[in-house]
Every structure is written in C-alpha cells, then in structure tokens.
Amino acid sequence: MDANFVNIAIVVVYLIAMLAFGWWGKSRTKNNSDFLVAGRRLGPFLYTGTMAAVVLGGASTVGGVGLGYKFGISGMWLVVAIGAGVLLLSLLFAGTIQKLKIYTVSQMLTLRYGSKATQTSGIVMLAYTLMLCATSTSAYATIFVVLFGWDRWLAIAIGGAIVLVYSTIGGMWSITLADQVQFVIKTVGIFALMLPFTLNAAGGLDGIRSRVDESFFQMDGIGVQTIITYFVVYTLGLLIGQDIWQRVFTAKTPGVARWGGATAGVYCILYGVAGALIGMAASVALSGIDIAAKDDVYAEVAQTILPVGIGGLVLAAAVAAMMSTASGALIAAATVARADVLPFVASWFGKDVNTDDTDNPEHDVKANRMWVLALGIVAILIAIITKDVVAALTIAYDILVGGLLVAILGGLVWKRGTGIAAAASMAVGSVVTLGTMIVLEINAKAPLDGVFANEPIYFGLISSAVVYVVVSLLTKPTDPQVMRNWVRRVAGQDNEEAPVGATAP
C-alpha cells in the first residue's frame, strides 16, 4: 500500500509539472510561428530531445518491453525501425525540409508541384494524426486505470485533458519544454533504472541464457517477414508523417535538423535494444504473466522488481512516452486542419479562406488554440468511444504510406515528377491500399485480419510508384516558374515564411 502510494504521488507530481510547462510555454508564444513550430529556433539539445520524445511512444516503450518478453532480443526491431526512419529522414531530407519555411507536408507538395490537387493529402494526414493522438491517449490511460483504479473512460478523459491543456495554452513551445522533461524521465527510467535492475534480478545475460530458449538470442526470432513489415510501415511512415515533419520545422538551422535528428535516431535504436533486454530479463525474473498480456510486463517490472519510488519514476516514464506522442500528434492534426483541410474544403464552395492573420498575431494564436482545443476534444471522444483505435490507426497509416509516400519523396528527389502524376499516384495508391484491405477482410477467417495484413501497404506502394513514374513521363514537366521557386526554397535563398494556408504558387 505504501509503495503504491509513493508511485501514485510521483506520477501526480509529473502530471502537475506538465501543466506548469504549459504556462511556461505560453510566455514564449507571441505569434503563429511560435505556436506551431516554436519560432523555428530550437538548438541541438532541445531539438534532439523533442524529436526523440515524439517518436518514442507507448508502442516503443511498453510495447518494446513486451516484445522482448515474448520474442527475446529480436523484439527490438520495432523500435529499431522507428530509429532508422528518424535517421534516414534526418540525414537525407531534414536539411531540405527545414529550409522550406512551411508548416505542413501538403504545403511542400503545393510548392513543389504547383498543383492544388495535391491538397487532398491534407485529409489523409488529418486522419492519421487524429488517430495517432487517440491511440496514444488510450495507451497512457491504461496506466491510470492500474494506478488509480479509475474506469477507462475517466482515465482517458482526465489524462487527455492534461495533454489538451498544456498543448492548447502554449502550443509547440509548451510541448517542446514538456518533451525535454519526458525525454529525461524516459532516459533515466529505461537505461538507468529498469535495465540494470531487471538484468540483476535475472542474473545477468548468462543467467538469462541459461534459462531461456536459444531462439531468444536470435536476431530474426520474431520472424523475417515481421521485421520487413516494421521497416516498411514505420521507417517509411516516419519519412512523411506530419507530426515528425513539424518537429523538423522547429530546428534553428539545417545542421540542427540533420545532426540533431541523427542523434535522436541513434538514441531510438539504443532505446529499442534496451527495451528488448528488459523484456528478456523480465521473462526470467517474473513468472505468471501470460504472453498474450505481454504489454503488462512493463508495469509488472515497475511494481514488482524495482524498489519503492523508483517504480513510480518508471511508470512516469511510460506516461511521458505516450503523452509526448499524443501532444505531438494533436498539434500536427490542428495544423493540418487549419492550414490544409479548411482552405481545401472551402474551395469546393468557391470560397478563399485566409488562415494566416499576420496583421494580428494574437488573433492568429487564438485561432490555433481553438483548433487544438476542438481536435483534442474529438481525439478524447474517439479514444473513449472506439474500442479498437489501433485498427483505425492502422488504416490511416497504410493509406499514409501506400498513398502519399511516393508523391512526397518523389517530389524531393526527382525533378521530372509532375503534379498530375503526384495526384494520380496518391489516388491510385490510396484506392489500391483500401481495396486490398477490404478484399482481405471479406475473406479473412477472423475480424480485422485484413486490416492488419501486410499486403495492402505493399500493393499500394507498388501501384503508386508505377503510376507516378508513368504519368510523370507522359505529362508536361512542372511549370518552369514553379520549379525555379522550388529550387530557391531548397537552396535557402527564399527565406520568406510561407503562410499557414496552403496555396499554389
């Protein structure tokens, strides 16, 4: 009882600190750029911490330990794939993305292709970020259910309200400052506390090896097909996700975006290895946990193996991981909704919506706060009402990669790619991805087998790539003036910040 009280007290102090960082961030938020991208002035330390925090959520922390418990060292591949995505994005594209001075992925497509047809990407991106926020909210609510004994809906409502408050008050500055605390707590919790304590309880690596099957130490124990899927879904998804790009936009210079992000990528890989080792050690040190309930291993380690107080810090680390992902997804959803989706939908009715109130920065910040508040409430309701938000997130993730990846990366690396080809590839890739998923679901032996299958994303990617290349070669090259504007942006010669609303040049 005393131990549980101490653990609860530590988590409560952490939650209060998150609200305090919301007020701190508010003092630094003066305009649109401050609210959405922290004024584009994060240095190496802040940038590395916030990038690592946003990509390492519940799946990486609680899920990574659970995979190690079930599969051994090969349980690391999920988080390693995430780290690889951060590394590739940082080393190959982050410098270019930072120079564009934009707010959304859709704005990049509009700048590169000069076509409003690519604004359909904003709808897919909104669905993805909203579901990511709902999933993360549901995840950290499970910790509150265990700690406080609350009903699930109450845990989601209270936990979601905390993230909603500090995200709404100070925007990206509040989220960045909170991320630094979350980054430190996660680092201490995983590397300095859980890893040494669980290894010691299991008798070290030799003790583990003597008591587990040999497959636990095989790098492909989880299955080659599963490893490939992790890299296709998570590595490629991280290259184009709005929540990740929005962090790149916060970097002070291209160098910070490149090398700060690369550092975060390496950190993620080490985090994945540590999580797998903790799970392996827990499989020896703990008994009675069903493999089917592998996601409970993290909390069991915190409450059973770790001393009083330290367990509370480790539980706070799990909450921190999930909250950082939820807050990042929330502000990304609000940015996309206001900058891309609202102008695009308004254009259907012949209206031109100006979402960039540069004449009155206070009004601009207030408008962004309203979007964050509204979509945060929507995400909380989705998390409460939907029993399987993971299925919804999987659908959004598959369409994101299967439908949008080729058009986005193609625009960054191939000058011959055209706007018509980009729009066509997004449409075909999305339709093929969804169509394959529906066909597989109809013929599946169990519910959601089709949703979680690998084939939809593979077929979507292949069809999208073929259409993009063929249509690009069959259509006129992108307008020379559009390309000249694009080249200037990429070279950093045009430092004028793009308006919030995505418009074609």
Short mmCIF file of C-alpha atoms in Angstrom, two decimals:
data_model
loop_
_atom_site.label_atom_id
_atom_site.label_comp_id
_atom_site.label_asym_id
_atom_site.label_seq_id
_atom_site.Cartn_x
_atom_site.Cartn_y
_atom_site.Cartn_z
CA MET A 1 0.00 0.00 0.00
CA ASP A 2 2.82 2.39 0.89
CA ALA A 3 4.69 1.52 -2.31
CA ASN A 4 1.60 2.15 -4.42
CA PHE A 5 1.03 5.48 -2.65
CA VAL A 6 4.60 6.59 -3.44
CA ASN A 7 4.22 5.55 -7.09
CA ILE A 8 0.94 7.46 -7.36
CA ALA A 9 2.49 10.54 -5.76
CA ILE A 10 5.37 10.56 -8.25
CA VAL A 11 3.06 10.26 -11.25
CA VAL A 12 0.80 13.02 -9.88
CA VAL A 13 3.79 15.35 -9.42
CA TYR A 14 4.80 14.62 -13.02
CA LEU A 15 1.32 15.47 -14.31
CA ILE A 16 1.27 18.74 -12.37
CA ALA A 17 4.69 19.58 -13.85
CA MET A 18 3.28 19.09 -17.36
CA LEU A 19 0.60 21.69 -16.66
CA ALA A 20 3.26 24.06 -15.33
CA PHE A 21 5.22 23.72 -18.56
CA GLY A 22 2.08 24.71 -20.42
CA TRP A 23 2.06 28.06 -18.64
CA TRP A 24 5.81 28.47 -19.12
CA GLY A 25 5.45 27.88 -22.85
CA LYS A 26 2.61 30.41 -23.03
CA SER A 27 5.02 33.21 -22.11
CA ARG A 28 7.16 32.38 -25.16
CA THR A 29 4.27 32.20 -27.63
CA LYS A 30 3.73 35.53 -29.37
CA ASN A 31 2.72 34.60 -32.92
CA ASN A 32 1.73 31.84 -35.31
CA SER A 33 5.30 30.59 -35.81
CA ASP A 34 5.87 30.36 -32.05
CA PHE A 35 2.68 28.37 -31.51
CA LEU A 36 3.07 25.89 -34.38
CA VAL A 37 6.85 25.44 -34.78
CA ALA A 38 8.42 27.02 -31.64
CA GLY A 39 9.56 30.04 -33.63
CA ARG A 40 11.85 27.78 -35.74
CA ARG A 41 14.65 28.37 -33.25
CA LEU A 42 15.35 25.11 -31.41
CA GLY A 43 19.05 24.36 -30.89
CA PRO A 44 20.68 20.89 -30.83
CA PHE A 45 19.72 19.92 -27.27
CA LEU A 46 16.05 20.93 -27.40
CA TYR A 47 15.65 19.59 -30.92
CA THR A 48 17.18 16.18 -30.20
CA GLY A 49 15.06 15.76 -27.08
CA THR A 50 11.77 16.73 -28.70
CA MET A 51 12.40 14.54 -31.77
CA ALA A 52 13.24 11.50 -29.65
CA ALA A 53 10.24 12.16 -27.39
CA VAL A 54 7.67 12.40 -30.17
CA VAL A 55 8.68 9.18 -31.96
CA LEU A 56 9.12 7.02 -28.84
CA GLY A 57 5.59 6.50 -27.60
CA GLY A 58 3.75 3.68 -25.90
CA ALA A 59 4.44 1.17 -28.66
CA SER A 60 8.17 1.81 -28.32
CA THR A 61 8.27 1.84 -24.53
CA VAL A 62 5.62 -0.51 -23.15
CA GLY A 63 5.29 -2.43 -26.43
CA GLY A 64 9.05 -2.77 -26.90
CA VAL A 65 9.49 -4.36 -23.46
CA GLY A 66 6.55 -6.67 -24.18
CA LEU A 67 8.08 -7.81 -27.47
CA GLY A 68 11.37 -8.53 -25.70
CA TYR A 69 9.47 -10.59 -23.12
CA LYS A 70 7.81 -12.68 -25.85
CA PHE A 71 10.47 -12.88 -28.59
CA GLY A 72 13.79 -12.04 -26.94
CA ILE A 73 16.39 -9.75 -28.47
CA SER A 74 14.56 -9.67 -31.82
CA GLY A 75 11.81 -7.75 -30.05
CA MET A 76 14.00 -4.68 -30.61
CA TRP A 77 13.20 -4.45 -34.33
CA LEU A 78 10.04 -2.39 -33.95
CA VAL A 79 11.89 0.45 -32.23
CA VAL A 80 14.99 -0.01 -34.39
CA ALA A 81 12.78 0.51 -37.47
CA ILE A 82 11.50 3.74 -35.91
CA GLY A 83 15.07 4.86 -35.21
CA ALA A 84 16.06 4.02 -38.78
CA GLY A 85 13.23 6.20 -40.05
CA VAL A 86 14.42 9.15 -37.95
CA LEU A 87 18.00 8.59 -39.17
CA LEU A 88 17.02 8.45 -42.84
CA LEU A 89 14.74 11.48 -42.59
CA SER A 90 17.42 13.49 -40.77
CA LEU A 91 20.39 12.62 -42.96
CA LEU A 92 18.63 12.66 -46.34
CA PHE A 93 15.77 15.17 -46.16
CA ALA A 94 15.64 17.17 -42.91
CA GLY A 95 18.03 19.89 -44.12
CA THR A 96 15.91 20.48 -47.22
CA ILE A 97 12.63 20.38 -45.29
CA GLN A 98 13.91 22.92 -42.75
CA LYS A 99 14.85 25.40 -45.49
CA LEU A 100 11.34 25.41 -46.96
CA LYS A 101 9.90 27.51 -44.09
CA ILE A 102 6.50 25.85 -44.31
CA TYR A 103 4.09 24.32 -41.78
CA THR A 104 2.71 21.15 -43.38
CA VAL A 105 3.55 18.29 -45.72
CA SER A 106 0.75 19.39 -48.05
CA GLN A 107 2.38 22.83 -48.39
CA MET A 108 5.57 21.11 -49.55
CA LEU A 109 3.59 19.28 -52.25
CA THR A 110 1.95 22.53 -53.36
CA LEU A 111 5.29 24.34 -53.54
CA ARG A 112 6.95 21.51 -55.44
CA TYR A 113 4.21 20.69 -57.95
CA GLY A 114 2.24 23.96 -58.16
CA SER A 115 -0.99 21.97 -58.10
CA LYS A 116 -3.89 22.29 -55.67
CA ALA A 117 -4.82 18.68 -56.47
CA THR A 118 -2.13 17.55 -54.04
CA GLN A 119 -4.03 19.22 -51.17
CA THR A 120 -6.07 16.02 -50.83
CA SER A 121 -3.05 14.77 -48.87
CA GLY A 122 -4.16 17.01 -46.01
CA ILE A 123 -7.29 14.91 -45.43
CA VAL A 124 -5.27 11.69 -45.14
CA MET A 125 -2.74 13.41 -42.88
CA LEU A 126 -5.50 14.74 -40.62
CA ALA A 127 -7.00 11.25 -40.22
CA TYR A 128 -3.56 9.81 -39.43
CA THR A 129 -2.59 12.42 -36.82
CA LEU A 130 -6.02 12.35 -35.16
CA MET A 131 -5.96 8.56 -34.82
CA LEU A 132 -2.37 8.67 -33.55
CA CYS A 133 -3.44 11.12 -30.86
CA ALA A 134 -6.43 8.95 -29.88
CA THR A 135 -4.30 5.81 -29.74
CA SER A 136 -1.68 7.44 -27.50
CA THR A 137 -4.41 8.83 -25.25
CA SER A 138 -5.90 5.35 -24.81
CA ALA A 139 -2.45 3.94 -24.09
CA TYR A 140 -1.44 6.17 -21.20
CA ALA A 141 -4.95 5.92 -19.77
CA THR A 142 -4.24 2.21 -19.13
CA ILE A 143 -1.51 3.27 -16.67
CA PHE A 144 -4.02 5.49 -14.84
CA VAL A 145 -6.51 2.61 -14.66
CA VAL A 146 -3.89 0.45 -12.90
CA LEU A 147 -2.58 3.21 -10.61
CA PHE A 148 -5.77 4.99 -9.59
CA GLY A 149 -8.40 2.31 -10.18
CA TRP A 150 -10.42 4.61 -12.44
CA ASP A 151 -12.85 3.47 -15.12
CA ARG A 152 -11.34 3.52 -18.60
CA TRP A 153 -13.42 6.47 -19.80
CA LEU A 154 -12.48 8.57 -16.77
CA ALA A 155 -8.78 7.78 -17.18
CA ILE A 156 -8.92 8.81 -20.84
CA ALA A 157 -10.84 12.00 -20.04
CA ILE A 158 -8.52 13.18 -17.25
CA GLY A 159 -5.29 12.17 -18.98
CA GLY A 160 -6.45 13.67 -22.27
CA ALA A 161 -7.47 16.88 -20.52
CA ILE A 162 -3.94 17.33 -19.13
CA VAL A 163 -2.35 16.99 -22.57
CA LEU A 164 -5.05 19.19 -24.04
CA VAL A 165 -4.45 21.97 -21.51
CA TYR A 166 -0.68 22.31 -21.90
CA SER A 167 -0.86 21.87 -25.69
CA THR A 168 -3.59 24.49 -26.07
CA ILE A 169 -2.01 27.07 -23.78
CA GLY A 170 1.47 27.27 -25.23
CA GLY A 171 1.45 25.22 -28.44
CA MET A 172 4.76 23.88 -29.67
CA TRP A 173 6.79 25.78 -27.06
CA SER A 174 4.87 24.09 -24.22
CA ILE A 175 5.11 20.73 -25.96
CA THR A 176 8.86 21.17 -26.53
CA LEU A 177 9.55 22.09 -22.91
CA ALA A 178 7.39 19.18 -21.71
CA ASP A 179 9.20 16.90 -24.16
CA GLN A 180 12.56 17.71 -22.53
CA VAL A 181 11.28 16.53 -19.17
CA GLN A 182 9.72 13.50 -20.79
CA PHE A 183 12.97 12.73 -22.64
CA VAL A 184 14.99 12.87 -19.40
CA ILE A 185 12.46 10.76 -17.49
CA LYS A 186 12.38 8.13 -20.25
CA THR A 187 16.17 8.01 -20.46
CA VAL A 188 16.61 7.62 -16.71
CA GLY A 189 13.69 5.21 -16.41
CA ILE A 190 14.82 2.83 -19.17
CA PHE A 191 18.62 3.00 -19.16
CA ALA A 192 19.50 3.86 -15.55
CA LEU A 193 16.71 2.07 -13.66
CA MET A 194 14.80 -0.69 -15.48
CA LEU A 195 17.71 -2.14 -17.43
CA PRO A 196 20.20 -2.65 -14.56
CA PHE A 197 17.57 -3.74 -12.03
CA THR A 198 15.93 -6.33 -14.30
CA LEU A 199 19.26 -7.69 -15.54
CA ASN A 200 20.42 -8.05 -11.94
CA ALA A 201 17.18 -9.81 -10.97
CA ALA A 202 17.63 -12.25 -13.87
CA GLY A 203 21.29 -12.98 -13.08
CA GLY A 204 22.71 -11.02 -15.99
CA LEU A 205 22.93 -12.17 -19.60
CA ASP A 206 24.43 -15.50 -18.53
CA GLY A 207 21.52 -16.08 -16.17
CA ILE A 208 19.05 -15.32 -18.95
CA ARG A 209 20.84 -17.55 -21.45
CA SER A 210 20.81 -20.50 -19.07
CA ARG A 211 17.04 -20.30 -18.53
CA VAL A 212 15.52 -19.39 -21.89
CA ASP A 213 15.27 -21.00 -25.28
CA GLU A 214 18.19 -20.36 -27.64
CA SER A 215 15.86 -18.56 -30.07
CA PHE A 216 15.66 -15.69 -27.55
CA PHE A 217 19.14 -14.62 -28.64
CA GLN A 218 18.49 -14.94 -32.39
CA MET A 219 18.21 -11.62 -34.23
CA ASP A 220 15.44 -12.95 -36.51
CA GLY A 221 13.47 -14.75 -33.80
CA ILE A 222 10.42 -12.55 -34.31
CA GLY A 223 10.32 -13.54 -37.99
CA VAL A 224 11.90 -12.06 -41.10
CA GLN A 225 8.51 -11.08 -42.56
CA THR A 226 7.61 -9.19 -39.38
CA ILE A 227 10.94 -7.35 -39.41
CA ILE A 228 10.44 -6.33 -43.04
CA THR A 229 6.93 -5.10 -42.24
CA TYR A 230 8.25 -2.97 -39.38
CA PHE A 231 10.67 -1.23 -41.72
CA VAL A 232 8.10 -0.76 -44.48
CA VAL A 233 5.40 0.63 -42.20
CA TYR A 234 7.33 2.54 -39.54
CA THR A 235 10.56 3.55 -41.28
CA LEU A 236 8.77 4.77 -44.38
CA GLY A 237 5.89 6.25 -42.38
CA LEU A 238 8.28 8.35 -40.32
CA LEU A 239 9.71 9.86 -43.51
CA ILE A 240 6.44 11.61 -44.32
CA GLY A 241 4.38 11.96 -41.11
CA GLN A 242 3.17 15.50 -40.30
CA ASP A 243 3.93 15.00 -36.60
CA ILE A 244 7.60 14.30 -37.46
CA TRP A 245 7.95 16.99 -40.13
CA GLN A 246 6.52 19.57 -37.75
CA ARG A 247 9.40 18.82 -35.39
CA VAL A 248 11.85 19.31 -38.27
CA PHE A 249 10.30 22.73 -38.89
CA THR A 250 11.26 23.75 -35.32
CA ALA A 251 15.01 23.39 -35.95
CA LYS A 252 17.05 26.59 -35.92
CA THR A 253 19.26 25.60 -38.87
CA PRO A 254 19.51 22.78 -41.43
CA GLY A 255 22.52 21.48 -39.50
CA VAL A 256 20.49 21.18 -36.31
CA ALA A 257 17.72 19.36 -38.21
CA ARG A 258 20.24 16.99 -39.79
CA TRP A 259 22.58 16.13 -36.93
CA GLY A 260 20.21 16.66 -34.01
CA GLY A 261 17.77 14.31 -35.73
CA ALA A 262 20.51 11.78 -36.48
CA THR A 263 21.43 11.78 -32.79
CA ALA A 264 17.78 11.17 -31.91
CA GLY A 265 17.71 8.27 -34.40
CA VAL A 266 20.74 6.60 -32.79
CA TYR A 267 19.15 7.14 -29.37
CA CYS A 268 15.96 5.40 -30.59
CA ILE A 269 17.94 2.37 -31.75
CA LEU A 270 19.69 2.08 -28.36
CA TYR A 271 16.29 2.53 -26.68
CA GLY A 272 14.93 -0.40 -28.67
CA VAL A 273 17.83 -2.67 -27.67
CA ALA A 274 17.42 -1.69 -24.01
CA GLY A 275 13.68 -2.39 -24.10
CA ALA A 276 14.22 -5.85 -25.59
CA LEU A 277 16.85 -6.69 -22.95
CA ILE A 278 14.49 -5.55 -20.18
CA GLY A 279 11.77 -7.80 -21.59
CA MET A 280 14.17 -10.75 -21.84
CA ALA A 281 15.28 -10.28 -18.24
CA ALA A 282 11.67 -9.96 -17.09
CA SER A 283 10.82 -13.30 -18.74
CA VAL A 284 13.26 -14.89 -16.27
CA ALA A 285 12.80 -12.66 -13.21
CA LEU A 286 8.99 -12.64 -13.32
CA SER A 287 6.58 -15.52 -13.57
CA GLY A 288 2.90 -15.88 -14.17
CA ILE A 289 2.49 -13.25 -16.92
CA ASP A 290 0.66 -14.64 -19.92
CA ILE A 291 2.49 -13.98 -23.19
CA ALA A 292 -0.82 -12.74 -24.58
CA ALA A 293 -0.68 -9.99 -21.94
CA LYS A 294 2.90 -9.02 -22.78
CA ASP A 295 2.08 -5.31 -22.62
CA ASP A 296 1.55 -5.72 -18.86
CA VAL A 297 5.21 -6.64 -18.37
CA TYR A 298 6.39 -3.03 -18.17
CA ALA A 299 4.04 -2.20 -15.27
CA GLU A 300 4.83 -5.51 -13.55
CA VAL A 301 8.55 -4.74 -13.63
CA ALA A 302 7.91 -1.28 -12.19
CA GLN A 303 5.77 -2.59 -9.35
CA THR A 304 7.48 -5.92 -8.60
CA ILE A 305 11.20 -5.73 -9.35
CA LEU A 306 12.02 -2.07 -8.75
CA PRO A 307 12.31 -0.52 -5.27
CA VAL A 308 9.66 1.82 -3.88
CA GLY A 309 9.82 5.23 -5.56
CA ILE A 310 11.90 4.04 -8.48
CA GLY A 311 8.88 2.14 -9.76
CA GLY A 312 6.95 5.38 -9.75
CA LEU A 313 9.60 7.07 -11.88
CA VAL A 314 9.44 4.19 -14.36
CA LEU A 315 5.64 4.41 -14.57
CA ALA A 316 6.01 8.16 -15.09
CA ALA A 317 8.43 7.34 -17.92
CA ALA A 318 5.73 5.28 -19.64
CA VAL A 319 3.18 8.07 -19.23
CA ALA A 320 5.78 10.55 -20.53
CA ALA A 321 6.41 8.47 -23.65
CA MET A 322 2.73 8.28 -24.51
CA MET A 323 1.93 11.91 -23.69
CA SER A 324 4.75 13.24 -25.87
CA THR A 325 3.40 11.30 -28.84
CA ALA A 326 -0.19 12.39 -28.11
CA SER A 327 0.69 16.09 -27.81
CA GLY A 328 2.81 15.99 -30.97
CA ALA A 329 0.02 14.31 -32.92
CA LEU A 330 -2.54 16.78 -31.56
CA ILE A 331 -0.75 19.94 -32.67
CA ALA A 332 0.03 18.27 -36.01
CA ALA A 333 -3.66 17.50 -36.51
CA ALA A 334 -4.63 21.08 -35.66
CA THR A 335 -2.01 22.50 -38.03
CA VAL A 336 -3.14 20.32 -40.92
CA ALA A 337 -6.83 21.01 -40.27
CA ARG A 338 -6.38 24.78 -40.26
CA ALA A 339 -3.64 25.14 -42.90
CA ASP A 340 -4.68 22.46 -45.42
CA VAL A 341 -8.12 20.95 -44.90
CA LEU A 342 -10.10 24.13 -44.17
CA PRO A 343 -8.90 26.03 -47.30
CA PHE A 344 -9.27 22.88 -49.43
CA VAL A 345 -12.85 22.20 -48.32
CA ALA A 346 -13.74 25.89 -48.64
CA SER A 347 -12.52 25.83 -52.26
CA TRP A 348 -15.26 23.29 -53.08
CA PHE A 349 -17.75 26.07 -52.48
CA GLY A 350 -15.76 28.70 -54.35
CA LYS A 351 -14.52 30.40 -51.18
CA ASP A 352 -10.99 31.54 -50.41
CA VAL A 353 -10.19 31.18 -46.70
CA ASN A 354 -7.26 33.14 -45.32
CA THR A 355 -5.97 31.27 -42.27
CA ASP A 356 -2.91 33.43 -41.72
CA ASP A 357 -3.77 36.53 -39.67
CA THR A 358 -0.35 38.16 -39.90
CA ASP A 359 -1.79 41.60 -39.14
CA ASN A 360 -2.89 40.47 -35.70
CA PRO A 361 -0.58 37.79 -34.21
CA GLU A 362 -2.71 37.48 -31.07
CA HIS A 363 -5.79 36.60 -33.13
CA ASP A 364 -3.69 34.08 -35.08
CA VAL A 365 -2.51 32.33 -31.91
CA LYS A 366 -6.05 32.35 -30.52
CA ALA A 367 -7.35 30.69 -33.69
CA ASN A 368 -4.72 27.97 -33.44
CA ARG A 369 -5.60 27.39 -29.79
CA MET A 370 -9.23 26.89 -30.77
CA TRP A 371 -8.24 24.28 -33.36
CA VAL A 372 -6.06 22.41 -30.86
CA LEU A 373 -8.84 22.51 -28.27
CA ALA A 374 -11.53 21.32 -30.68
CA LEU A 375 -9.50 18.48 -32.18
CA GLY A 376 -8.20 17.47 -28.76
CA ILE A 377 -11.78 17.00 -27.59
CA VAL A 378 -12.51 14.98 -30.74
CA ALA A 379 -9.47 12.75 -30.10
CA ILE A 380 -10.54 12.15 -26.49
CA LEU A 381 -14.06 11.21 -27.61
CA ILE A 382 -12.66 8.84 -30.26
CA ALA A 383 -10.46 7.20 -27.62
CA ILE A 384 -13.44 6.77 -25.27
CA ILE A 385 -15.97 5.56 -27.84
CA THR A 386 -13.78 3.39 -30.06
CA LYS A 387 -12.73 0.06 -28.63
CA ASP A 388 -10.10 -0.61 -31.28
CA VAL A 389 -8.47 2.68 -32.26
CA VAL A 390 -5.39 0.68 -33.28
CA ALA A 391 -7.33 -0.69 -36.25
CA ALA A 392 -8.32 2.83 -37.27
CA LEU A 393 -4.70 4.00 -36.89
CA THR A 394 -3.51 1.06 -39.00
CA ILE A 395 -5.87 2.03 -41.81
CA ALA A 396 -4.66 5.65 -41.66
CA TYR A 397 -1.01 4.55 -41.52
CA ASP A 398 -1.40 2.21 -44.51
CA ILE A 399 -3.01 4.93 -46.62
CA LEU A 400 -0.37 7.42 -45.48
CA VAL A 401 2.48 5.21 -46.70
CA GLY A 402 0.72 3.40 -49.55
CA GLY A 403 -0.90 6.54 -50.92
CA LEU A 404 1.35 9.53 -50.12
CA LEU A 405 4.93 8.28 -49.76
CA VAL A 406 5.80 8.14 -53.46
CA ALA A 407 4.43 11.61 -54.29
CA ILE A 408 6.24 13.21 -51.33
CA LEU A 409 9.63 11.56 -51.71
CA GLY A 410 9.37 11.72 -55.50
CA GLY A 411 8.96 15.48 -55.28
CA LEU A 412 12.08 15.73 -53.11
CA VAL A 413 14.38 13.57 -55.24
CA TRP A 414 13.06 13.57 -58.87
CA LYS A 415 12.75 16.83 -60.80
CA ARG A 416 10.75 15.20 -63.61
CA GLY A 417 7.88 14.31 -61.29
CA THR A 418 4.72 16.29 -62.11
CA GLY A 419 1.68 17.47 -60.19
CA ILE A 420 -0.71 15.36 -62.26
CA ALA A 421 1.43 12.30 -61.56
CA ALA A 422 1.56 13.10 -57.84
CA ALA A 423 -2.22 13.46 -57.59
CA ALA A 424 -2.78 10.30 -59.64
CA SER A 425 -0.31 8.28 -57.59
CA MET A 426 -1.92 9.40 -54.33
CA ALA A 427 -5.39 8.47 -55.61
CA VAL A 428 -4.36 5.08 -57.03
CA GLY A 429 -2.15 4.17 -54.07
CA SER A 430 -4.91 5.02 -51.58
CA VAL A 431 -7.62 3.16 -53.52
CA VAL A 432 -5.45 0.05 -54.02
CA THR A 433 -4.44 0.05 -50.35
CA LEU A 434 -8.03 0.34 -49.14
CA GLY A 435 -9.35 -2.02 -51.80
CA THR A 436 -6.85 -4.74 -50.94
CA MET A 437 -7.66 -4.31 -47.26
CA ILE A 438 -11.41 -4.68 -47.91
CA VAL A 439 -10.94 -7.79 -50.08
CA LEU A 440 -8.72 -9.42 -47.48
CA GLU A 441 -11.13 -8.50 -44.69
CA ILE A 442 -14.07 -10.05 -46.57
CA ASN A 443 -12.13 -13.30 -46.99
CA ALA A 444 -10.47 -13.23 -43.55
CA LYS A 445 -11.00 -16.03 -41.05
CA ALA A 446 -11.10 -13.61 -38.12
CA PRO A 447 -12.21 -9.97 -37.73
CA LEU A 448 -9.56 -7.34 -38.60
CA ASP A 449 -7.19 -9.89 -40.17
CA GLY A 450 -7.50 -7.95 -43.42
CA VAL A 451 -6.89 -4.62 -41.70
CA PHE A 452 -3.68 -5.83 -40.07
CA ALA A 453 -2.40 -7.71 -43.15
CA ASN A 454 0.84 -6.67 -44.88
CA GLU A 455 -0.39 -6.91 -48.47
CA PRO A 456 -2.42 -3.66 -48.61
CA ILE A 457 0.55 -1.41 -47.98
CA TYR A 458 2.79 -3.37 -50.37
CA PHE A 459 0.28 -3.29 -53.23
CA GLY A 460 -0.50 0.37 -52.54
CA LEU A 461 3.18 1.36 -52.68
CA ILE A 462 3.87 -0.57 -55.89
CA SER A 463 0.83 0.78 -57.74
CA SER A 464 1.52 4.33 -56.53
CA ALA A 465 5.14 4.16 -57.72
CA VAL A 466 4.23 2.78 -61.15
CA VAL A 467 1.56 5.43 -61.72
CA TYR A 468 3.85 8.25 -60.54
CA VAL A 469 6.68 7.33 -62.92
CA VAL A 470 4.49 6.55 -65.94
CA VAL A 471 2.25 9.62 -65.65
CA SER A 472 5.24 11.90 -64.99
CA LEU A 473 6.88 10.73 -68.21
CA LEU A 474 3.64 11.11 -70.19
CA THR A 475 2.76 14.62 -68.98
CA LYS A 476 4.41 18.00 -69.37
CA PRO A 477 7.16 18.84 -66.88
CA THR A 478 6.28 21.07 -63.93
CA ASP A 479 5.95 24.75 -64.84
CA PRO A 480 9.47 26.30 -65.00
CA GLN A 481 8.48 29.18 -62.72
CA VAL A 482 7.23 26.74 -60.08
CA MET A 483 10.49 24.81 -60.32
CA ARG A 484 12.56 27.99 -60.02
CA ASN A 485 10.64 28.95 -56.87
CA TRP A 486 11.16 25.44 -55.54
CA VAL A 487 14.91 25.46 -56.24
CA ARG A 488 15.28 28.80 -54.47
CA ARG A 489 13.45 27.47 -51.45
CA VAL A 490 15.52 24.30 -51.32
CA ALA A 491 18.71 26.34 -51.61
CA GLY A 492 17.58 28.53 -48.72
CA GLN A 493 17.64 31.63 -50.94
CA ASP A 494 14.00 32.49 -50.26
CA ASN A 495 13.68 32.99 -46.50
CA GLU A 496 10.12 34.31 -46.57
CA GLU A 497 7.93 32.16 -44.36
CA ALA A 498 5.02 30.50 -46.10
CA PRO A 499 1.51 31.48 -44.92
CA VAL A 500 -0.40 28.98 -42.82
CA GLY A 501 -2.94 28.30 -45.56
CA ALA A 502 -1.58 26.12 -48.36
CA THR A 503 -1.90 27.83 -51.72
CA ALA A 504 -0.44 27.04 -55.07
CA PRO A 505 2.30 29.39 -56.30
#
